[in-house]
PDB file of C-alpha atoms and ligand atoms in Angstrom:
ATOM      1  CA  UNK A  21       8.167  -0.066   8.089  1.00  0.00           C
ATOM      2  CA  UNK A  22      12.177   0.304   9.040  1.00  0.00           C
ATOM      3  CA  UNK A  23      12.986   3.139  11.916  1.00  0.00           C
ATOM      4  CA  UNK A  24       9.411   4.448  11.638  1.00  0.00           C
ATOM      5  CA  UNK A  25       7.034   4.741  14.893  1.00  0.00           C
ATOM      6  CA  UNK A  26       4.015   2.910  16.455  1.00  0.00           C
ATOM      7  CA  UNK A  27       0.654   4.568  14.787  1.00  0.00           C
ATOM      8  CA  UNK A  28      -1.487   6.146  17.032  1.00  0.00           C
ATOM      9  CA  UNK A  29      -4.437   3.966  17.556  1.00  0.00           C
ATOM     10  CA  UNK A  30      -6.983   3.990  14.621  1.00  0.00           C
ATOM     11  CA  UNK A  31      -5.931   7.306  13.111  1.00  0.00           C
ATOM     12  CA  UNK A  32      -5.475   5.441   9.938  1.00  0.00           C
ATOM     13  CA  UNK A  33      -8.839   3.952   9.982  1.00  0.00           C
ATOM     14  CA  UNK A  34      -8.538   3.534   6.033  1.00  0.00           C
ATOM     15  CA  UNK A  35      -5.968   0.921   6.448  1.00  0.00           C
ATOM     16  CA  UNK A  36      -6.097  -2.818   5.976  1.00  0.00           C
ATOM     17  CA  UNK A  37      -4.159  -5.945   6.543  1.00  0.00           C
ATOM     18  CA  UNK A  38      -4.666  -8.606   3.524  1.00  0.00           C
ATOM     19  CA  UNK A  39      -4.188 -11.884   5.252  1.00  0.00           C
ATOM     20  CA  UNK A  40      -4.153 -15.789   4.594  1.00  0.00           C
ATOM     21  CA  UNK A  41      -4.969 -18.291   7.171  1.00  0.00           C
ATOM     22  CA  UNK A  42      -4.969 -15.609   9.449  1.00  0.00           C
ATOM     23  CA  UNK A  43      -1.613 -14.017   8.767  1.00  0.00           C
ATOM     24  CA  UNK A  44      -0.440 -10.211   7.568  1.00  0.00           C
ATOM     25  CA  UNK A  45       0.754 -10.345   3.704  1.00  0.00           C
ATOM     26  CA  UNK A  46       0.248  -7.767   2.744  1.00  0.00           C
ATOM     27  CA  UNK A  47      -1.067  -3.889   3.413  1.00  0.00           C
ATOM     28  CA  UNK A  48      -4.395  -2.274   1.608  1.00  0.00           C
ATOM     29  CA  UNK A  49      -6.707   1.080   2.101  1.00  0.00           C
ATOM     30  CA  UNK A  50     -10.922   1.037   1.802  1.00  0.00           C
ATOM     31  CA  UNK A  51     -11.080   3.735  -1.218  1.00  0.00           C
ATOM     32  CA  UNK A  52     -14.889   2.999  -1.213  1.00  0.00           C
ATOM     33  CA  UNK A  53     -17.799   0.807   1.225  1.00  0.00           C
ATOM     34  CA  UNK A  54     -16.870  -2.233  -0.364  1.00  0.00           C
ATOM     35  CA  UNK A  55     -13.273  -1.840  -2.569  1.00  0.00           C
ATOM     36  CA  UNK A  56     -10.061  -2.089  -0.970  1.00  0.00           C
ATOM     37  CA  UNK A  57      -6.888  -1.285  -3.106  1.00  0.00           C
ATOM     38  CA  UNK A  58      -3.434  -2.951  -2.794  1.00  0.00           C
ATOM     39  CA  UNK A  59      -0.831  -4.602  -4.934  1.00  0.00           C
ATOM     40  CA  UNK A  60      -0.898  -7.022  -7.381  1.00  0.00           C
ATOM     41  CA  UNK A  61       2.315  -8.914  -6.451  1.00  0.00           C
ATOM     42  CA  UNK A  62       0.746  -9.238  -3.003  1.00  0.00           C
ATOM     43  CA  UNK A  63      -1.274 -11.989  -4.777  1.00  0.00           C
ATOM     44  CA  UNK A  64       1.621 -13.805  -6.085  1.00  0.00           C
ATOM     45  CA  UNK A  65       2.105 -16.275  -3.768  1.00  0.00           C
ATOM     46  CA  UNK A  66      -1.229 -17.368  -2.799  1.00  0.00           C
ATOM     47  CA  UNK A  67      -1.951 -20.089  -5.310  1.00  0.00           C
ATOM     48  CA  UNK A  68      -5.367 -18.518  -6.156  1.00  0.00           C
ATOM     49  CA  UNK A  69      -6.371 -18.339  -2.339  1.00  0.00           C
ATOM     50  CA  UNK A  70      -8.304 -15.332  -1.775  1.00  0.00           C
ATOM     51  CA  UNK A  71      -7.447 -12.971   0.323  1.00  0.00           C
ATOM     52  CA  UNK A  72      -9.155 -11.883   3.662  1.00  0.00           C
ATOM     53  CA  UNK A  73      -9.242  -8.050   4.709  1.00  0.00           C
ATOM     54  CA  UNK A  74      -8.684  -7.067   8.648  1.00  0.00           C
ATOM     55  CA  UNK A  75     -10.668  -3.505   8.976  1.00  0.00           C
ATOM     56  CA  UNK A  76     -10.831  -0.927  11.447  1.00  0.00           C
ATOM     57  CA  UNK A  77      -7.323  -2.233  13.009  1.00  0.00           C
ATOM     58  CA  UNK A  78      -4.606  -1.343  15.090  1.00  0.00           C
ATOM     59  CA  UNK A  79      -3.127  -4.308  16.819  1.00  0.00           C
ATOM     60  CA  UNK A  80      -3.421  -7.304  14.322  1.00  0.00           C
ATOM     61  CA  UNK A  81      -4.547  -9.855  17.443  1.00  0.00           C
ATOM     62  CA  UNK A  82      -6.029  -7.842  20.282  1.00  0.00           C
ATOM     63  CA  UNK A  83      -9.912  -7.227  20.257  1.00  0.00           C
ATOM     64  CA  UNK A  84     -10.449  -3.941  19.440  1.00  0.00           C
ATOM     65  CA  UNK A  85     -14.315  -2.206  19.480  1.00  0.00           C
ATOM     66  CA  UNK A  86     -14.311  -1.744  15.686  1.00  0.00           C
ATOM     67  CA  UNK A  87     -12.161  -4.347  14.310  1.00  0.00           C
ATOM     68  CA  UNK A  88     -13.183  -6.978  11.520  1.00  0.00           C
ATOM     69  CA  UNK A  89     -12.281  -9.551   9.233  1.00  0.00           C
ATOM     70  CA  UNK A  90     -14.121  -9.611   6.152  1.00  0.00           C
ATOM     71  CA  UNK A  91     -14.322 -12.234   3.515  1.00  0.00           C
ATOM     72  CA  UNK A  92     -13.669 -11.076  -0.001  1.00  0.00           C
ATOM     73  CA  UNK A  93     -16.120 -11.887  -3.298  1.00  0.00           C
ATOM     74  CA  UNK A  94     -13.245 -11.267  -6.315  1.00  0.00           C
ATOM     75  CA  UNK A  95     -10.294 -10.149  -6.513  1.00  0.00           C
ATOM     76  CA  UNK A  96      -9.043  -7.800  -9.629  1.00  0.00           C
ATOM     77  CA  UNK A  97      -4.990  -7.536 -10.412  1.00  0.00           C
ATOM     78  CA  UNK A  98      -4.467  -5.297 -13.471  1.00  0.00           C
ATOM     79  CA  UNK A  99      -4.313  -6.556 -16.420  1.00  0.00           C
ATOM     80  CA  UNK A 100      -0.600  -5.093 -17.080  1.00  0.00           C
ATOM     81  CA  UNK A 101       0.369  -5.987 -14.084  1.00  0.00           C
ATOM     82  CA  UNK A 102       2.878  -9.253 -13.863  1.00  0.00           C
ATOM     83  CA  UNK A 103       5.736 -10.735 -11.823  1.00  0.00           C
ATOM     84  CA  UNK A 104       8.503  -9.965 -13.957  1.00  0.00           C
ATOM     85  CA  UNK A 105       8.664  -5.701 -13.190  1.00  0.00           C
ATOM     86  CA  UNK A 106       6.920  -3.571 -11.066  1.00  0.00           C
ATOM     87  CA  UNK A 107       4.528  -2.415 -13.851  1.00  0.00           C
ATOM     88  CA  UNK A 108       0.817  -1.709 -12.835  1.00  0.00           C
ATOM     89  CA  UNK A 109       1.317  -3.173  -9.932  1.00  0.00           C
ATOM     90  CA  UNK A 110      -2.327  -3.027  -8.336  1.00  0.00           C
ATOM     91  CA  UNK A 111      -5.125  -5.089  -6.919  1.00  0.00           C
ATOM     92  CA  UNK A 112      -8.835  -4.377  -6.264  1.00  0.00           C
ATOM     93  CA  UNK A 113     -10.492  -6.197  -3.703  1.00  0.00           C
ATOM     94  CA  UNK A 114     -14.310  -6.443  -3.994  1.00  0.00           C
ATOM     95  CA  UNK A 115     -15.697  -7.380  -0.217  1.00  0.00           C
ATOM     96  CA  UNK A 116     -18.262  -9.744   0.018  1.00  0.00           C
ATOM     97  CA  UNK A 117     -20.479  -7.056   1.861  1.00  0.00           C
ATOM     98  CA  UNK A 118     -20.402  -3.880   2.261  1.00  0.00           C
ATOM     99  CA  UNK A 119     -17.796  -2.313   5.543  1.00  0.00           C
ATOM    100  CA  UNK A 120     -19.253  -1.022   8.312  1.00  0.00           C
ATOM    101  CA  UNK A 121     -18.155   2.686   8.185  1.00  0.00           C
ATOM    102  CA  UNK A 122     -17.526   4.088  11.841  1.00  0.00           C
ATOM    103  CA  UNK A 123     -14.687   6.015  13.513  1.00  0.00           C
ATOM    104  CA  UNK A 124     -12.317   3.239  12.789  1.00  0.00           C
ATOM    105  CA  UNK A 125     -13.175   2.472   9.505  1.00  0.00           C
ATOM    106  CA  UNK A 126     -12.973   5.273   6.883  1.00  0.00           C
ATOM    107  CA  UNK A 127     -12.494   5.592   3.045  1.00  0.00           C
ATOM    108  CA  UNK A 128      -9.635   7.468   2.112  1.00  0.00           C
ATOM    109  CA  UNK A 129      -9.656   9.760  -0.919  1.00  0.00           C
ATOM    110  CA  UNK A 130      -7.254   9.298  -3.991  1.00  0.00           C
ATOM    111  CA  UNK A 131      -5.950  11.649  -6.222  1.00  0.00           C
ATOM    112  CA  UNK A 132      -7.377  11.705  -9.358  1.00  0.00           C
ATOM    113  CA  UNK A 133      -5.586  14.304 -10.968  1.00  0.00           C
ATOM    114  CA  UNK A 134      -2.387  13.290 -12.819  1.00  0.00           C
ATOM    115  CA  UNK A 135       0.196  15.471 -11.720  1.00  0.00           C
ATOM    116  CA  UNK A 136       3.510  14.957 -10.414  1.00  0.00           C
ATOM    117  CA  UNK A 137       3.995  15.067  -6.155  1.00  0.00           C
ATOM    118  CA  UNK A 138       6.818  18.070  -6.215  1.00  0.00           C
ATOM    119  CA  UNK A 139       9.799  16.888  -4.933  1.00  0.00           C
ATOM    120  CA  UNK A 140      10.788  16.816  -1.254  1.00  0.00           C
ATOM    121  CA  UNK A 141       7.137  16.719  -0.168  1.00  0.00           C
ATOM    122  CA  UNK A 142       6.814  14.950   3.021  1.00  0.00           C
ATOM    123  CA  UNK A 143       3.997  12.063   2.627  1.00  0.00           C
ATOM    124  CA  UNK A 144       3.577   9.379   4.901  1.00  0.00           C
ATOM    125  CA  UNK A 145       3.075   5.598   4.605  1.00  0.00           C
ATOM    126  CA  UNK A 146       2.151   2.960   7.608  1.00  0.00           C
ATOM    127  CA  UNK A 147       1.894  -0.839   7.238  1.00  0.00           C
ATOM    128  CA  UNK A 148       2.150  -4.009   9.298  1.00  0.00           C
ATOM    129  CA  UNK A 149       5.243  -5.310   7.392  1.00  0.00           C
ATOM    130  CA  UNK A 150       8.827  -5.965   8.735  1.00  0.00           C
ATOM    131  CA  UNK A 151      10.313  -3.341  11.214  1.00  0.00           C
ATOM    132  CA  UNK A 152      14.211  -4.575  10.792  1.00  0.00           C
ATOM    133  CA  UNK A 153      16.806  -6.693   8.958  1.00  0.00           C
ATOM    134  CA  UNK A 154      15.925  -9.486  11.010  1.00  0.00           C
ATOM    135  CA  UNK A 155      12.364  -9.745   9.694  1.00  0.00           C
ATOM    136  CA  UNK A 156      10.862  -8.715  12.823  1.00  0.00           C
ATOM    137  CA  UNK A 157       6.684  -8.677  12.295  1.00  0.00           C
ATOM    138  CA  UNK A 158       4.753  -5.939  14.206  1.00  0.00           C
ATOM    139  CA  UNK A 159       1.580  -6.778  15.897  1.00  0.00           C
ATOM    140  CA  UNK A 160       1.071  -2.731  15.804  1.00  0.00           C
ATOM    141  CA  UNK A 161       0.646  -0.356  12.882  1.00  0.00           C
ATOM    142  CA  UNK A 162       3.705   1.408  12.273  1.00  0.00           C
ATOM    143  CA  UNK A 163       4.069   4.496  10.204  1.00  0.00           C
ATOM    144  CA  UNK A 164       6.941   6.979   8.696  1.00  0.00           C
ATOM    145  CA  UNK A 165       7.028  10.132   7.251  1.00  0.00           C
ATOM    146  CA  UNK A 166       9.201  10.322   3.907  1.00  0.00           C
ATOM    147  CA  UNK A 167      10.052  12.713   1.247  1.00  0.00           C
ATOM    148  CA  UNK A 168       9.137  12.436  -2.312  1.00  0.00           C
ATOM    149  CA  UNK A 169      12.348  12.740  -4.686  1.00  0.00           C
ATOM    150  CA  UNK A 170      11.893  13.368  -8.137  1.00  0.00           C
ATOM    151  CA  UNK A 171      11.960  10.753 -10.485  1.00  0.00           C
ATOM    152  CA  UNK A 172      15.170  11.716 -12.421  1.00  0.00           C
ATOM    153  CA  UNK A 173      16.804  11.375  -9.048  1.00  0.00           C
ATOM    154  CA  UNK A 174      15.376   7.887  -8.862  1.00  0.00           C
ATOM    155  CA  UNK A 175      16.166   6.986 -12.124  1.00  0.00           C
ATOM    156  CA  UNK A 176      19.582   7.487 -12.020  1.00  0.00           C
ATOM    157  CA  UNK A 177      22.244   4.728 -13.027  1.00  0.00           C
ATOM    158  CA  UNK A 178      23.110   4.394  -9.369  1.00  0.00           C
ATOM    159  CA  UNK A 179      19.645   3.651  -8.147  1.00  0.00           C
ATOM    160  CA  UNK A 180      16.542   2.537 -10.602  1.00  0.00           C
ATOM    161  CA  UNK A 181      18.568   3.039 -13.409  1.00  0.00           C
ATOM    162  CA  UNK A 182      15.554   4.452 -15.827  1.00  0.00           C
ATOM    163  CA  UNK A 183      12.892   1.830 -14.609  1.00  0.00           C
ATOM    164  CA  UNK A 184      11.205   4.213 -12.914  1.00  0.00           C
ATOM    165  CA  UNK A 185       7.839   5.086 -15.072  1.00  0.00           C
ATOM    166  CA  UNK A 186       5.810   8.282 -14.848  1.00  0.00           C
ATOM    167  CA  UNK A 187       3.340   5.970 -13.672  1.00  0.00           C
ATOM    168  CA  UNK A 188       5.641   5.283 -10.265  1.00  0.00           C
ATOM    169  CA  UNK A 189       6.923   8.073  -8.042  1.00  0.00           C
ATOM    170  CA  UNK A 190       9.432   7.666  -5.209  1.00  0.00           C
ATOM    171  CA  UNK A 191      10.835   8.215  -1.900  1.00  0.00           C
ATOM    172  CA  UNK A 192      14.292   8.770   0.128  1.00  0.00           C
ATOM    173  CA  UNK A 193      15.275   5.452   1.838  1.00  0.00           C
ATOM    174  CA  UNK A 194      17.792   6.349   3.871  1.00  0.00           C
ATOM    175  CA  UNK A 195      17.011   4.438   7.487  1.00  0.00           C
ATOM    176  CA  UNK A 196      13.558   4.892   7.090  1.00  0.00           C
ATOM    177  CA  UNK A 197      11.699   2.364   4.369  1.00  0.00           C
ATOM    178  CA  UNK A 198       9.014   0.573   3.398  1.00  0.00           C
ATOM    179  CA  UNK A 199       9.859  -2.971   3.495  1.00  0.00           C
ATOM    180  CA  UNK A 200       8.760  -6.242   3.549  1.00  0.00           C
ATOM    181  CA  UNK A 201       4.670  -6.461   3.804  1.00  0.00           C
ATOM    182  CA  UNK A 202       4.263  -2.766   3.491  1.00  0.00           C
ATOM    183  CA  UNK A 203       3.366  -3.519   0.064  1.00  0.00           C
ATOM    184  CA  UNK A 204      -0.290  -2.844  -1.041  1.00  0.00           C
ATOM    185  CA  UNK A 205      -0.622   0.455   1.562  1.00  0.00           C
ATOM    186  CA  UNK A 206      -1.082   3.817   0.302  1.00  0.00           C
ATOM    187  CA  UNK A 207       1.465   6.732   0.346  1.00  0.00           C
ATOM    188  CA  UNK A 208      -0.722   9.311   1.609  1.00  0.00           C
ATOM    189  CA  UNK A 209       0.948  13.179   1.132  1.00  0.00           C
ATOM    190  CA  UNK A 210      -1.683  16.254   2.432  1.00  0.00           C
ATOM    191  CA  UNK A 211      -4.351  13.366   3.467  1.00  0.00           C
ATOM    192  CA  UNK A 212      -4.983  12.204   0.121  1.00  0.00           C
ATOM    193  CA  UNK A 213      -3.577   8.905  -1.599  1.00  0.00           C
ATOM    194  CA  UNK A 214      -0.869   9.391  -4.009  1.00  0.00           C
ATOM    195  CA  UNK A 215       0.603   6.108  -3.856  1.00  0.00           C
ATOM    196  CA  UNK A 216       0.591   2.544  -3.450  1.00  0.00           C
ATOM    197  CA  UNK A 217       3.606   0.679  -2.070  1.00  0.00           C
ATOM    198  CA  UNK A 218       5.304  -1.491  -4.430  1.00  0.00           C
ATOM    199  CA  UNK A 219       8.462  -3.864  -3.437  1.00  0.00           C
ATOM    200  CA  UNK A 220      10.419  -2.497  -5.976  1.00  0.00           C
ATOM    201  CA  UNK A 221      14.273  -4.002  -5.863  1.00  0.00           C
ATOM    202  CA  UNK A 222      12.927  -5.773  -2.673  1.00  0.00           C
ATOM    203  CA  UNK A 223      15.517  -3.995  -0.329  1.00  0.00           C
ATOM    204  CA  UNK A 224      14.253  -1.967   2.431  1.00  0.00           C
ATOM    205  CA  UNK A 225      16.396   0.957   4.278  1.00  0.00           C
ATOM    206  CA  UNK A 226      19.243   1.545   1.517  1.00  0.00           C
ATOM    207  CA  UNK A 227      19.598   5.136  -0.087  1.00  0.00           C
ATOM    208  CA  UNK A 228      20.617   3.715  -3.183  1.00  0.00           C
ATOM    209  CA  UNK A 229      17.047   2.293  -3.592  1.00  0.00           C
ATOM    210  CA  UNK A 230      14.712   4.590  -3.087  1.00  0.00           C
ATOM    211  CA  UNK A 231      11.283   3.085  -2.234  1.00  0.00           C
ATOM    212  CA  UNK A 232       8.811   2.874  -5.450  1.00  0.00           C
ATOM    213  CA  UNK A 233       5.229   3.632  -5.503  1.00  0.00           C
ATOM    214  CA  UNK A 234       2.216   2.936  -8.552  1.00  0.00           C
ATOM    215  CA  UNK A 235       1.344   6.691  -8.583  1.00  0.00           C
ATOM    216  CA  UNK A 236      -2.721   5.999  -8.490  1.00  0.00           C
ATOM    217  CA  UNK A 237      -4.541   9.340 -10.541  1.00  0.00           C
ATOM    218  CA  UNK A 238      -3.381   7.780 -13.937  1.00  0.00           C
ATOM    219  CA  UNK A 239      -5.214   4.349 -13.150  1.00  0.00           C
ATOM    220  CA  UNK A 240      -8.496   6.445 -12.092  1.00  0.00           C
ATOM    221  CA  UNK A 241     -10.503   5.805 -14.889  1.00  0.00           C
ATOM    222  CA  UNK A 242      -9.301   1.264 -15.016  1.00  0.00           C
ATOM    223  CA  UNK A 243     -10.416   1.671 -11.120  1.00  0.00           C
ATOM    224  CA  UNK A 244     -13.856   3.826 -11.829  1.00  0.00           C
ATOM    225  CA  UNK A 245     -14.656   1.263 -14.199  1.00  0.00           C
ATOM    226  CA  UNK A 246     -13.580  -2.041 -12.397  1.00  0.00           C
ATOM    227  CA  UNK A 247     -15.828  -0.818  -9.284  1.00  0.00           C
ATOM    228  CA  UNK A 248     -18.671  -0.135 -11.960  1.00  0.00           C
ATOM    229  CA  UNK A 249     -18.540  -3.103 -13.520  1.00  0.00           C
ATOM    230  CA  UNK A 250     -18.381  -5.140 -10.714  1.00  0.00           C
ATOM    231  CA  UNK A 251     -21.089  -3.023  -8.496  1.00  0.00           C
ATOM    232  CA  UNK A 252     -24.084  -3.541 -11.080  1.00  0.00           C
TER     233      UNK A 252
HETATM  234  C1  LIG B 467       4.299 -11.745  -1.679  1.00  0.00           C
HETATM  235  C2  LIG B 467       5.099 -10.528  -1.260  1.00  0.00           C
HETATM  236  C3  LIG B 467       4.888 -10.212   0.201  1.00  0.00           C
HETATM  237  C4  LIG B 467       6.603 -10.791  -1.507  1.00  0.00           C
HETATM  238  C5  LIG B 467       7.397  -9.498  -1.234  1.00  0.00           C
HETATM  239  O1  LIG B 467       6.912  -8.444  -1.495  1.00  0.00           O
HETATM  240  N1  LIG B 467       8.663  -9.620  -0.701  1.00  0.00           N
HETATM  241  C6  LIG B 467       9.486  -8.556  -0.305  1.00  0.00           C
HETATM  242  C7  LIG B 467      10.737  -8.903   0.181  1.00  0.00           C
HETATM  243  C8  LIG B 467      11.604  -7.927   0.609  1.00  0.00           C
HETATM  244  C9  LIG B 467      11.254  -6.565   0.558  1.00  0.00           C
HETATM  245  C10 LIG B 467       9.985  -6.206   0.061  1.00  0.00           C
HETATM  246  C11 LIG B 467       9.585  -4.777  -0.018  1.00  0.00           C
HETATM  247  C12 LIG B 467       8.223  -4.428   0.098  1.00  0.00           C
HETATM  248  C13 LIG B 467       7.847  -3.092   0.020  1.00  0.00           C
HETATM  249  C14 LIG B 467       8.802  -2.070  -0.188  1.00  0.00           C
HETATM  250  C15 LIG B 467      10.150  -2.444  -0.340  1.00  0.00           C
HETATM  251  C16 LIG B 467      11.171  -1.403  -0.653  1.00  0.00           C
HETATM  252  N2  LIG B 467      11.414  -0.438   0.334  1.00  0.00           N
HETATM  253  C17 LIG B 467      10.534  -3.768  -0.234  1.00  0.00           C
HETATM  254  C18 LIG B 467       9.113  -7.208  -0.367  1.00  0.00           C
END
């Protein structure tokens, strides 16, 4: 997160840090006891490794009353999703047990109804990922408050130049971005989910590329059914 602040201390408790050997990738959110939900292109680079999920978190290395690392049993890219665009860009994690729901661990509700985020609604979005141009890595969850601009805006020739889908929305990037291992968290506007982060043209902080997020209520039904499925 680029010019955004410190989080205060497990208000987030949805949030979680996908990690390999121990280290932040990328960002997630519990959307029930035993699914987390990020992005597919967090899984690109992990040569089949499966991901672990850090829970109930706020520091990613001081002990903390509530905070865990749990294994995960499969995980489920979308089908449409691949490394060439940012197209159904999403990943369901299915924990090898069910998380331990307290104060610092929470599910956080998703809009399931498929309408458009109005314009210049201020959402927020917190992650673990890169807090300047120099790469710098947080040990604390960060967070920013952004406005959503309409998708016309972001689709013009100057910025996404039309490959913005009504299946992505956007925000303003000017300063303050997502960036770097934000990916995977959720854009939440009025406490519900709206979003998850994708990389997009992998620049962080420029007004000219306004950060990109899978809008989440039309992919209800392919998550309903994946967590069905899987569940028994
Ligand atoms: C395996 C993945 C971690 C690789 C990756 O995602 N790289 C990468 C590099 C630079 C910017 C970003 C990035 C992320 C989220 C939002 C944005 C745009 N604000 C950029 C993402």
């Amino acid at each position: 997160i680029l010019r955004g602040s410190v989080a205060r201390p497990h208000l987030k408790p949805y949030m979680a840090s996908l990690q390999l050997d121990g280290q932040h990738v990328c960002g997630g959110f519990l959307i029930a006891e035993q699914w987390v939900l990020s992005a597919a292109h967090c899984a690109e680079e992990t040569d089949g490794k499966l991901f672990q999920v850090l829970l109930g978190a706020h520091s990613l290395t001081e002990p903390e009353p509530h905070k865990r690392l749990y294994q995960v049993r499969a995980q489920f890219p979308h089908p449409g999703s691949n490394i060439h665009n940012n197209k159904d860009d999403l990943l369901l994690l299915q924990l090898e047990e069910k998380a331990e729901l307290n104060a610092d661990v929470r599910v956080l509700p998703f809009q399931r109804e498929d309408r458009d985020v109005a314009a210049d609604t201020v959402c927020e979005v917190a992650g673990w990922g890169t807090i300047d141009h120099s790469g710098t890595r947080p040990d604390k969850l960060h967070q920013v408050e952004r406005p959503v601009i309409s998708r016309d805006v972001c689709n013009h020739r100057t910025r996404h130049d039309g490959t913005v889908t009504r299946n992505m929305m956007c925000t303003d990037s000017r300063r303050k971005d997502t960036c770097k291992g934000d990916s995977g968290g959720p854009l939440v506007c009025g406490g519900v989910a709206e979003g998850v982060v994708t990389a997009g043209s992998r620049v962080c902080g420029n007004y000219k590329k306004p950060a990109i997020y899978t809008r989440i209520a039309p992919y209800a039904a392919w998550i309903d059914g994946v967590m069905a499925s899987a569940d028994g």
